[in-house]
Structures are given as C-alpha cells and as structure tokens.
Coordinates of C-alpha atoms in Angstrom, one line a residue:
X1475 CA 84.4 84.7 128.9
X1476 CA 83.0 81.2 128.2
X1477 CA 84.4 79.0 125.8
X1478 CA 81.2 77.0 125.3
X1479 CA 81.5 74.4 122.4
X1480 CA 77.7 74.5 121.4
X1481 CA 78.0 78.7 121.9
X1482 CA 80.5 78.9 118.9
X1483 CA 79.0 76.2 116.9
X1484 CA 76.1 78.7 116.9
X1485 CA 77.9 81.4 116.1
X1486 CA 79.5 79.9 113.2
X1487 CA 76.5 79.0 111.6
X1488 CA 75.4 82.3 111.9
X1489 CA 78.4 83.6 110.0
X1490 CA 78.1 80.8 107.2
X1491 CA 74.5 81.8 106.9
X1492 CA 75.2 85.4 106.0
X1493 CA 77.9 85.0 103.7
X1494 CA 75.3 82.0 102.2
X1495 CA 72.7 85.6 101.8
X1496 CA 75.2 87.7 100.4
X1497 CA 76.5 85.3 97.8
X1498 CA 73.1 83.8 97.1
X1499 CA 72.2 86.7 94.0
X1500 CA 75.3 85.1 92.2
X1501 CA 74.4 81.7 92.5
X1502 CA 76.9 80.5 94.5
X1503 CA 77.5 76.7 95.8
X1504 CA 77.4 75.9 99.4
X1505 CA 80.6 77.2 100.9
X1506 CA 83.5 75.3 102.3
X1507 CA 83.2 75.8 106.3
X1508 CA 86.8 76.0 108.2
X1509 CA 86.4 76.1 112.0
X1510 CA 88.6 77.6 114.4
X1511 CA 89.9 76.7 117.9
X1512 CA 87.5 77.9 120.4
X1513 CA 90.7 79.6 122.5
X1514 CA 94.5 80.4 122.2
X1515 CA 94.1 81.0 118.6
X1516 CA 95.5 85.1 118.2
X1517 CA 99.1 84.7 117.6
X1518 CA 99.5 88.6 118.3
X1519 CA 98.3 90.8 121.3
X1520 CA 98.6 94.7 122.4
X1521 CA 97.8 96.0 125.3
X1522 CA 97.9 99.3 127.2
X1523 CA 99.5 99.3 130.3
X1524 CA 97.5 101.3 133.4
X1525 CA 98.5 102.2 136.4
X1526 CA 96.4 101.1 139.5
X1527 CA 97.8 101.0 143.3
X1528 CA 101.3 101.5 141.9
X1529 CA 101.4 99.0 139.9
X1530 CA 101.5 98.4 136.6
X1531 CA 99.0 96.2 134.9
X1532 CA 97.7 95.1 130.8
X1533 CA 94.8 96.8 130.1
X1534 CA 92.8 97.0 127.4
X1535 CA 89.4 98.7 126.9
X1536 CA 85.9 98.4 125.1
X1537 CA 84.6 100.0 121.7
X1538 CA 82.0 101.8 124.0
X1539 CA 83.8 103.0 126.7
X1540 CA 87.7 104.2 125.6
X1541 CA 88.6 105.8 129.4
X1542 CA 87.8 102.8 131.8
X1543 CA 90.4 100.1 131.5
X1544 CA 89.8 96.2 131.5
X1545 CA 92.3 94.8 133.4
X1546 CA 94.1 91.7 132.4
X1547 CA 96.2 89.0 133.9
X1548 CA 95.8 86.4 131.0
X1549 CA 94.4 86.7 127.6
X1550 CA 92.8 83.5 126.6
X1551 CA 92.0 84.0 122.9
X1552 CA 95.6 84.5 122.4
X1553 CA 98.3 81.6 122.1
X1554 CA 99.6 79.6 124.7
X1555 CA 103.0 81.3 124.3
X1556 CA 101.8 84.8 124.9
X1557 CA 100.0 83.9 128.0
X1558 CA 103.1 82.1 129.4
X1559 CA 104.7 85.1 128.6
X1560 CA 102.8 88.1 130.0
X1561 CA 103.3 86.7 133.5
X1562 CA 107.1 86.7 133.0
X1563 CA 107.3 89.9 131.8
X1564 CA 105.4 91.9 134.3
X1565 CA 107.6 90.4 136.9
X1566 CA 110.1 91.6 134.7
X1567 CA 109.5 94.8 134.7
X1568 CA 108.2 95.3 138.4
X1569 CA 111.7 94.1 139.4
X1570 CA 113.6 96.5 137.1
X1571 CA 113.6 100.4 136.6
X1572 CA 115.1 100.4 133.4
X1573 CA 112.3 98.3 132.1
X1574 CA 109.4 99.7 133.7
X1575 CA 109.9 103.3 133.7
X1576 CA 107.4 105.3 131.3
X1577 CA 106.8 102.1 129.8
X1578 CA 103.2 102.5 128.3
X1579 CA 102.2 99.9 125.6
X1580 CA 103.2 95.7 124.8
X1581 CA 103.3 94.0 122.2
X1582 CA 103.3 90.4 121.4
X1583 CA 103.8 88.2 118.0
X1584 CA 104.3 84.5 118.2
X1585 CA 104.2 81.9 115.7
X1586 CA 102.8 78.2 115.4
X1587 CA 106.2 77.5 115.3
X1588 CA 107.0 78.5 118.6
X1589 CA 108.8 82.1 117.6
X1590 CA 108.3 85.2 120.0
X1591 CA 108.9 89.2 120.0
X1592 CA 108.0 91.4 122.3
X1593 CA 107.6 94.9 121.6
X1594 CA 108.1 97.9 124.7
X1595 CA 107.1 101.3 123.8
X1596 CA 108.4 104.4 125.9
X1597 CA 107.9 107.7 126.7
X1598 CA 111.1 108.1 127.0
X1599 CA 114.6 108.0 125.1
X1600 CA 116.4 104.4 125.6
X1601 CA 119.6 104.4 127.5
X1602 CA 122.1 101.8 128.1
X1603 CA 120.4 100.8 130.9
X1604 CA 117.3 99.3 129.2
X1605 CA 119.7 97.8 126.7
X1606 CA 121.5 95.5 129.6
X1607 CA 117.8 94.9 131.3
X1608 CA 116.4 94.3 128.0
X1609 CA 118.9 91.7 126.7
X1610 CA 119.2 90.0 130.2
X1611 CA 115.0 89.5 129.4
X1612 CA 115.3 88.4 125.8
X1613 CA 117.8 85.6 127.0
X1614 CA 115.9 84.8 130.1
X1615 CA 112.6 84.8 128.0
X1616 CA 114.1 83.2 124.7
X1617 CA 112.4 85.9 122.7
X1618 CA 113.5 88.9 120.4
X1619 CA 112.6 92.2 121.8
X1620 CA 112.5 95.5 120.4
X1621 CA 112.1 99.2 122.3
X1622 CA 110.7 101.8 120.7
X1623 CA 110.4 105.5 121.8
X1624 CA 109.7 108.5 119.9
X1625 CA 110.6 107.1 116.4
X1626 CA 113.1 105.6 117.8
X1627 CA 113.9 101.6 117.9
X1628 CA 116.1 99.3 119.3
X1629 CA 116.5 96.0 118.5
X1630 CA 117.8 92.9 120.6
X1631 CA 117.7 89.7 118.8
X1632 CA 115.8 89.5 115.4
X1633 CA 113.1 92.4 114.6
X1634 CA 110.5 89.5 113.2
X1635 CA 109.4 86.0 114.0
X1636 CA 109.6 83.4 111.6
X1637 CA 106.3 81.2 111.2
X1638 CA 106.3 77.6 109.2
X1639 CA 103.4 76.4 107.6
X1640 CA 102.1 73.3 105.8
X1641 CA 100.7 73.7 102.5
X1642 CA 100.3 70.9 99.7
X1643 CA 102.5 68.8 101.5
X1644 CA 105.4 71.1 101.9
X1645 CA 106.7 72.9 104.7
X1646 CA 106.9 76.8 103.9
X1647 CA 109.1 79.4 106.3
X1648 CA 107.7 83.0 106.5
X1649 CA 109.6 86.0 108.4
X1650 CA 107.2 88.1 109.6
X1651 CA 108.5 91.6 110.3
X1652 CA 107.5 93.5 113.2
X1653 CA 104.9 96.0 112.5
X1654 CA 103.7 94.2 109.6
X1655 CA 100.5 92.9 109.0
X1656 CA 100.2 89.3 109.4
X1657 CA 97.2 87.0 109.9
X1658 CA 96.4 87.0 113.3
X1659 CA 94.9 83.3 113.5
X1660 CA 97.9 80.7 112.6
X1661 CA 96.0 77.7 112.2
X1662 CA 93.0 79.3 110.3
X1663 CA 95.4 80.7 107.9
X1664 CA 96.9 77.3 106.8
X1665 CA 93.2 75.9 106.1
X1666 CA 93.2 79.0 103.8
X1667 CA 96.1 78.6 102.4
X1668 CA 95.6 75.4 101.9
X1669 CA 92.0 75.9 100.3
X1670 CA 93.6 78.6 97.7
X1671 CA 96.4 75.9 96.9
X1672 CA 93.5 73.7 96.0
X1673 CA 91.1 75.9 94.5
X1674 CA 93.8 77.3 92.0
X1675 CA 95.2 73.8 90.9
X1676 CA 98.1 72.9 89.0
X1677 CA 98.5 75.4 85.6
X1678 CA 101.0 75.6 83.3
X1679 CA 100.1 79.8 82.6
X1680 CA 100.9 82.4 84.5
X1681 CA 99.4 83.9 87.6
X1682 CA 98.7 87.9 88.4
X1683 CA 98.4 88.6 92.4
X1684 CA 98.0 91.8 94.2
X1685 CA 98.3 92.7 97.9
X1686 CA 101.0 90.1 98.3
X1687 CA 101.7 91.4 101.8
X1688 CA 104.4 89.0 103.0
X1689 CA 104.3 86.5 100.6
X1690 CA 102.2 84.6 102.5
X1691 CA 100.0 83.1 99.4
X1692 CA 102.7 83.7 97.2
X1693 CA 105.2 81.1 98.5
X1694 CA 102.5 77.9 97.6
X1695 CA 100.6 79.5 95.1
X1696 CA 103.7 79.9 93.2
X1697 CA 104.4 76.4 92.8
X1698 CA 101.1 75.6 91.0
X1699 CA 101.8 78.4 88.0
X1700 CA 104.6 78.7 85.3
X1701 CA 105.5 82.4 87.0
X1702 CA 104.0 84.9 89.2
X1703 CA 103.9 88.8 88.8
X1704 CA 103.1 89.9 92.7
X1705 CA 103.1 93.2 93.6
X1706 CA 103.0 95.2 97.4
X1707 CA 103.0 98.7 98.2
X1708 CA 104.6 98.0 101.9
X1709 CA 108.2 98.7 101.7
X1710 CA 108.5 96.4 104.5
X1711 CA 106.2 93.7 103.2
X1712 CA 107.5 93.8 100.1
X1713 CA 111.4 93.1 102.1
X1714 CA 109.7 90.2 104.0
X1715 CA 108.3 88.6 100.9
X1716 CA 111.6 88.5 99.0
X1717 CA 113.5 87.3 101.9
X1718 CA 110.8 84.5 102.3
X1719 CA 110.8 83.6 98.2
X1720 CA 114.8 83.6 98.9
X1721 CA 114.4 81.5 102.4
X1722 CA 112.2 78.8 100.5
X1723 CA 113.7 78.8 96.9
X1724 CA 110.9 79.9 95.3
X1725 CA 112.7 81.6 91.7
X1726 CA 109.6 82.1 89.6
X1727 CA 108.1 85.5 91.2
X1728 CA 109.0 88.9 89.8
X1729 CA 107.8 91.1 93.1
X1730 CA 107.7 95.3 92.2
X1731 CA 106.3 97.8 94.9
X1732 CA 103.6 98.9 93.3
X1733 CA 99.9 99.3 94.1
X1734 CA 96.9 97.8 92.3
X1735 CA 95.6 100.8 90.8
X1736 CA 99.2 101.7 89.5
X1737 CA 99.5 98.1 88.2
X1738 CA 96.5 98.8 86.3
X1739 CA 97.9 101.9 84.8
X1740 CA 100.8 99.8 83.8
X1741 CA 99.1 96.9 82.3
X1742 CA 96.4 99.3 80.3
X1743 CA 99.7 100.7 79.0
X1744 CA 98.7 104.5 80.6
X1745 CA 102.2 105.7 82.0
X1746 CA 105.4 103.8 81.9
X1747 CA 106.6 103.2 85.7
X1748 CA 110.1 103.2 86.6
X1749 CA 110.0 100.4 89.1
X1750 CA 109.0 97.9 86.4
X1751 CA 112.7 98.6 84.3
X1752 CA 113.7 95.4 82.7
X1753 CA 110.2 93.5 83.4
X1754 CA 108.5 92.4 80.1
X1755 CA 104.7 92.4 81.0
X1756 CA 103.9 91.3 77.6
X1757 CA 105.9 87.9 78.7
X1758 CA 103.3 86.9 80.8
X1759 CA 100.5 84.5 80.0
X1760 CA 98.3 85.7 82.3
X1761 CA 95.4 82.8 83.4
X1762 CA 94.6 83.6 86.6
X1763 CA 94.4 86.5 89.3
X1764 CA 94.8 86.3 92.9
X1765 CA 93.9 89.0 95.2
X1766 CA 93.6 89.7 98.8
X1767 CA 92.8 93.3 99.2
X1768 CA 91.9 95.3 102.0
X1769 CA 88.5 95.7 104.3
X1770 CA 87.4 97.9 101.5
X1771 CA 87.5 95.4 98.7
X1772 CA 89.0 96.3 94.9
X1773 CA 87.9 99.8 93.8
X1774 CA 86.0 99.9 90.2
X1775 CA 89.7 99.8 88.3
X1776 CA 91.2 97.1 89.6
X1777 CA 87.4 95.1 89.7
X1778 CA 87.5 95.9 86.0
X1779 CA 91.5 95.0 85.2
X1780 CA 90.9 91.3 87.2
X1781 CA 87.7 91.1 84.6
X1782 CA 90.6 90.3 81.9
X1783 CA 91.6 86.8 83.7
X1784 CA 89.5 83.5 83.5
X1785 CA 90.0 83.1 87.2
X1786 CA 90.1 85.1 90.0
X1787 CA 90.7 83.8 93.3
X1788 CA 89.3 86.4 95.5
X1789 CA 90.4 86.2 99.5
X1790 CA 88.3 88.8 101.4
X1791 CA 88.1 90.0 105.2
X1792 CA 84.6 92.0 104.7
X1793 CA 82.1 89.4 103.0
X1794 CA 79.8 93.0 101.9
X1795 CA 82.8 94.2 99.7
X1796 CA 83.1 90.9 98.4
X1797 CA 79.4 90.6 97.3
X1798 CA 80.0 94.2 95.9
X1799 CA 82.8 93.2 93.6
X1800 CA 81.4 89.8 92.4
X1801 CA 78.1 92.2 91.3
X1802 CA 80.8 94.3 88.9
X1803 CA 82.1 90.7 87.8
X1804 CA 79.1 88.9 87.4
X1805 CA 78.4 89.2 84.0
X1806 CA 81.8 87.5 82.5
X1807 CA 82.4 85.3 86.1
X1808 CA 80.9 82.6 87.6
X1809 CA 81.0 81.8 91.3
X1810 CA 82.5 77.7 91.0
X1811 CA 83.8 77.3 94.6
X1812 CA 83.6 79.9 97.9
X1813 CA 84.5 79.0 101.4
X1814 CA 84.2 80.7 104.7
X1815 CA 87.3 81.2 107.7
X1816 CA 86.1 81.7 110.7
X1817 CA 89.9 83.7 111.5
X1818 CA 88.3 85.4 114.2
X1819 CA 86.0 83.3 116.7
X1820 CA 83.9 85.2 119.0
X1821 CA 83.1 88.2 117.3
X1822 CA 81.4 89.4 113.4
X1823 CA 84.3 89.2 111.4
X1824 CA 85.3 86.5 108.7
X1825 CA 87.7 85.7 106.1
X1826 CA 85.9 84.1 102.8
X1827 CA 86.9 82.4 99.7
X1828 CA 85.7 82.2 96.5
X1829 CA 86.9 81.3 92.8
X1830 CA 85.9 83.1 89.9
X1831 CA 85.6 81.4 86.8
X1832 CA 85.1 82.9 83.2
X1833 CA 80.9 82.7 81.6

C-alpha cells in the first residue's frame, strides 16, 4: 500500500463531496474539513494468527475472500507503537511455549499518550506457566497484557490504557477499558472534540447527551454547560466514564445506564425507571442535546425526543443515517454548522458533524 499525498487528497475530496450531496436538501453550509495522517494513525489492531511452515504469523483477510490469509509483518495504518510492538511479541512467543501454544488471535490498543495492552486469546485454559511468561513480557514490553480463554481472563498490569487529550486548552485523561469501544483514530478524534467544544459554546443551561460511551465528549463538553444528564447502556462504558469524570474532576454529570429509547420513556413520563432513584429530571434546563449514536443513526423516538432541544449537536459515523434524521428534524432545525473527520483514511467511512439549531 502506497501512501501517496495527492492519492488521499483525492480521496478526501471525494468524501467531502458526498456528505456536501447528502446535506445539500437541508441547506447546509460548507463543512468544516479535518484531515488525517496519511499512515500510523489506528491506535487499535486485531489480527488472526495462521500457521504457515511452523510458524506462527499475523494474518488478516479480505471482505471477499474469508479462507486465504494476508500475511503480515508490519501494519502501517496502525501507530508507531503497535508496529514496534508486533515484532517483539512474535519473537516472544516463538521463543516460549507457554505463550505460543493454541494461541489464535492479538490484540492491540495504544494511546497518543504512549499507553499499551496487548490482548492473547487461547484455546486453551491459562496455567501458571503463561502467567510467569506473560508477566516476564509485560515488563520486558512495558505494556499491560491480558489472556483470555474460554470466558476466562487474566489480567497482568492494568486491563485498559489511559489516553490524554487536548481540548479547549486543557488536558483531559480517559481510561479506556479493554473491550470497549473507543475511537480508533487518536488524533482525528481531538479535532472532533475539539470542533464539538466549539460548536456548542459556553451556556449557562443544561445539556442532554446520549451514547456517552466513555465519556469521551462528556469530559469537555461538560465544562461549557451548567450540568450534564449522560446516559450509556455499556456496563463497562458507563464504569470507564465515571472513573474518567472522577480522574479529571469533572462534578457536574449525573451518568445513569440507561438507553436512548428508555431515556425517552422516562422523560415523556411513560414508566418510572428504577435506575433514575433520587435524580430530579424536572431540575434540568435542558438547552441543548448531544448525541453520538450508532451506524444506524437515532430511531424515530429518540429523532423526535431531541426535537424538544434548541440544539442538537449530532456526531455521526454513517453520513446516510445522518441525512435521514436531519429530514425528521428539518422542519423545527436548521443546519448552522457541519464538518467532516476523515477518522478513517483509505477507505469509505467518515465521521461528520453538524449543529442543529431551532427555526
């Protein structure tokens, strides 16, 4: 793979023009364009690991073709740290039996901030022999690993990575949780994070976000707003976001596990939900909403409950669900301000942006 400069300048326009056709029924303005780095930008990586001449090697394989392996020394989309690790750990485990038997699937996350875990998945039961060879590597490697086999995990060091971002001028500390989603593209996620902080503004109301995930718009976003009501559905997201509000002294989020559609049952009064004991919704003074929801976009219930709120703030991995939502909204909401991410270089997929504003 060529990492041609003029190649993904192409490319990106290609991407800016589509999402320009898809918002263009709303009227929207010419978006805000955030490049990416041409190579080392994934922060994660998994690979399948394939036998060939006795020897194990990373492999991964095509949409089209799911039974012939592509084998891989190096991976240059992902960071610099992962490919200085994936040499070290194959020598790893050719040199050790307790690392390398039935071992069958890697995993790396890293962070901007120079944090690593590795993740070895086995067909096998862990024994104390992979715990000495597995801690001997974590030291050696100056990572975190975790084994996992049959439901089964182990951990050595910490099971996450802690990432630091700049936002607004501050310096925000995430743990990301292994397992959990995060956003694969470390610098492309602080120009959006940076672009929300913008967009939104400073407010003296109240904000409403769903799909908090981590926290990982929460943390800034909260300090541009009176309060914030967030709410996640991932037990283990919803763990990593109050540890991060605790880590960076952010006191002015109530976070309940709940999802959007329940949220909207709540807030149209419909059934009383026990996870919201003791939190007054009626406290709130409710000016903006922030959401981030998945490929699929909002469904019609929560398109119609974000309706209620003079902004929205919309973040969106599939630009088509996006149109489709701002077509339900269109007739109370303006488009005032969009942007496009390119958080994944090299192939269809963006992230885009785009703030809502009440007719």
């Amino acid at each position: 793979m060529t990492f041609d400069s003029q190649a993904y300048a192409v490319q990106l326009e290609e991407k800016v023009t589509r999402l320009r056709d898809l918002l263009a029924p709303f009227g929207a303005p010419e978006p805000a364009v955030f490049d990416s780095p041409l190579k080392n930008f994934r922060l994660r990586a998994e690979f399948r690991l394939w036998r060939e001449a006795g020897e194990r090697h990373y492999a991964m394989f095509s949409q089209e073709d799911k039974r012939t392996p592509i084998l891989i020394e190096e991976f240059p989309i992902a960071s610099l740290r992962i490919n200085q690790l994936m040499p070290q750990l194959k020598a790893a485990w050719q040199a050790s039996a307790a690392l390398s038997h039935k071992l069958f699937q890697v995993e790396f996350l890293t962070t901007l901030a120079g944090d690593a875990m590795i993740t070895l998945c086995y067909h096998r039961p862990l024994d104390e022999h992979w715990h000495a060879a597995a801690s001997k590597l974590a030291a050696d490697l100056n990572v975190s690993i975790i084994g996992r086999s049959k439901g089964k995990r182990e951990v050595i060091g910490h099971d996450y990575v802690v990432e630091q971002l700049e936002v607004g001028g501050r310096t925000f500390s995430y743990r990301q949780p292994e397992g959990a989603f995060t956003q694969p593209n470390g610098t492309v996620n602080q120009k959006m994070l940076n672009w929300a902080y913008d967009a939104l503004g400073d407010r003296s109301d109240d904000l409403l976000e769903l799909y908090c995930g981590n926290g990982n718009f929460t943390l800034p976003l909260a300090t541009r707003v009176r309060k914030v009501l967030a709410t996640e559905i991932s037990k283990t997201s919803v763990n990593a976001a109050l540890s991060n509000l605790s880590e960076n002294a952010v006191d002015n989020v109530t976070l309940v596990r709940l999802s959007a559609e329940e949220l909207t049952e709540a807030l149209n009064e419909v059934r009383p939900f026990r996870r919201l004991h003791g939190i007054d919704l009626k406290s709130y003074e409710f000016g903006s909403v922030f959401v981030d929801p998945p490929r699929a976009g909002m469904d019609p219930d929560t398109c119609e409950l974000t309706r209620r709120f003079d902004n929205i703030l919309y973040i969106s991995c599939n630009p088509e669900t996006l149109a489709a939502n701002i077509a339900q909204l269109n007739d109370t909401h303006r488009i005032t301000q969009c942007a496009m991410f390119d958080q994944f270089p090299w192939t269809h997929h963006m992230e885009s942006g785009v703030l809502l504003t009440r007719r």
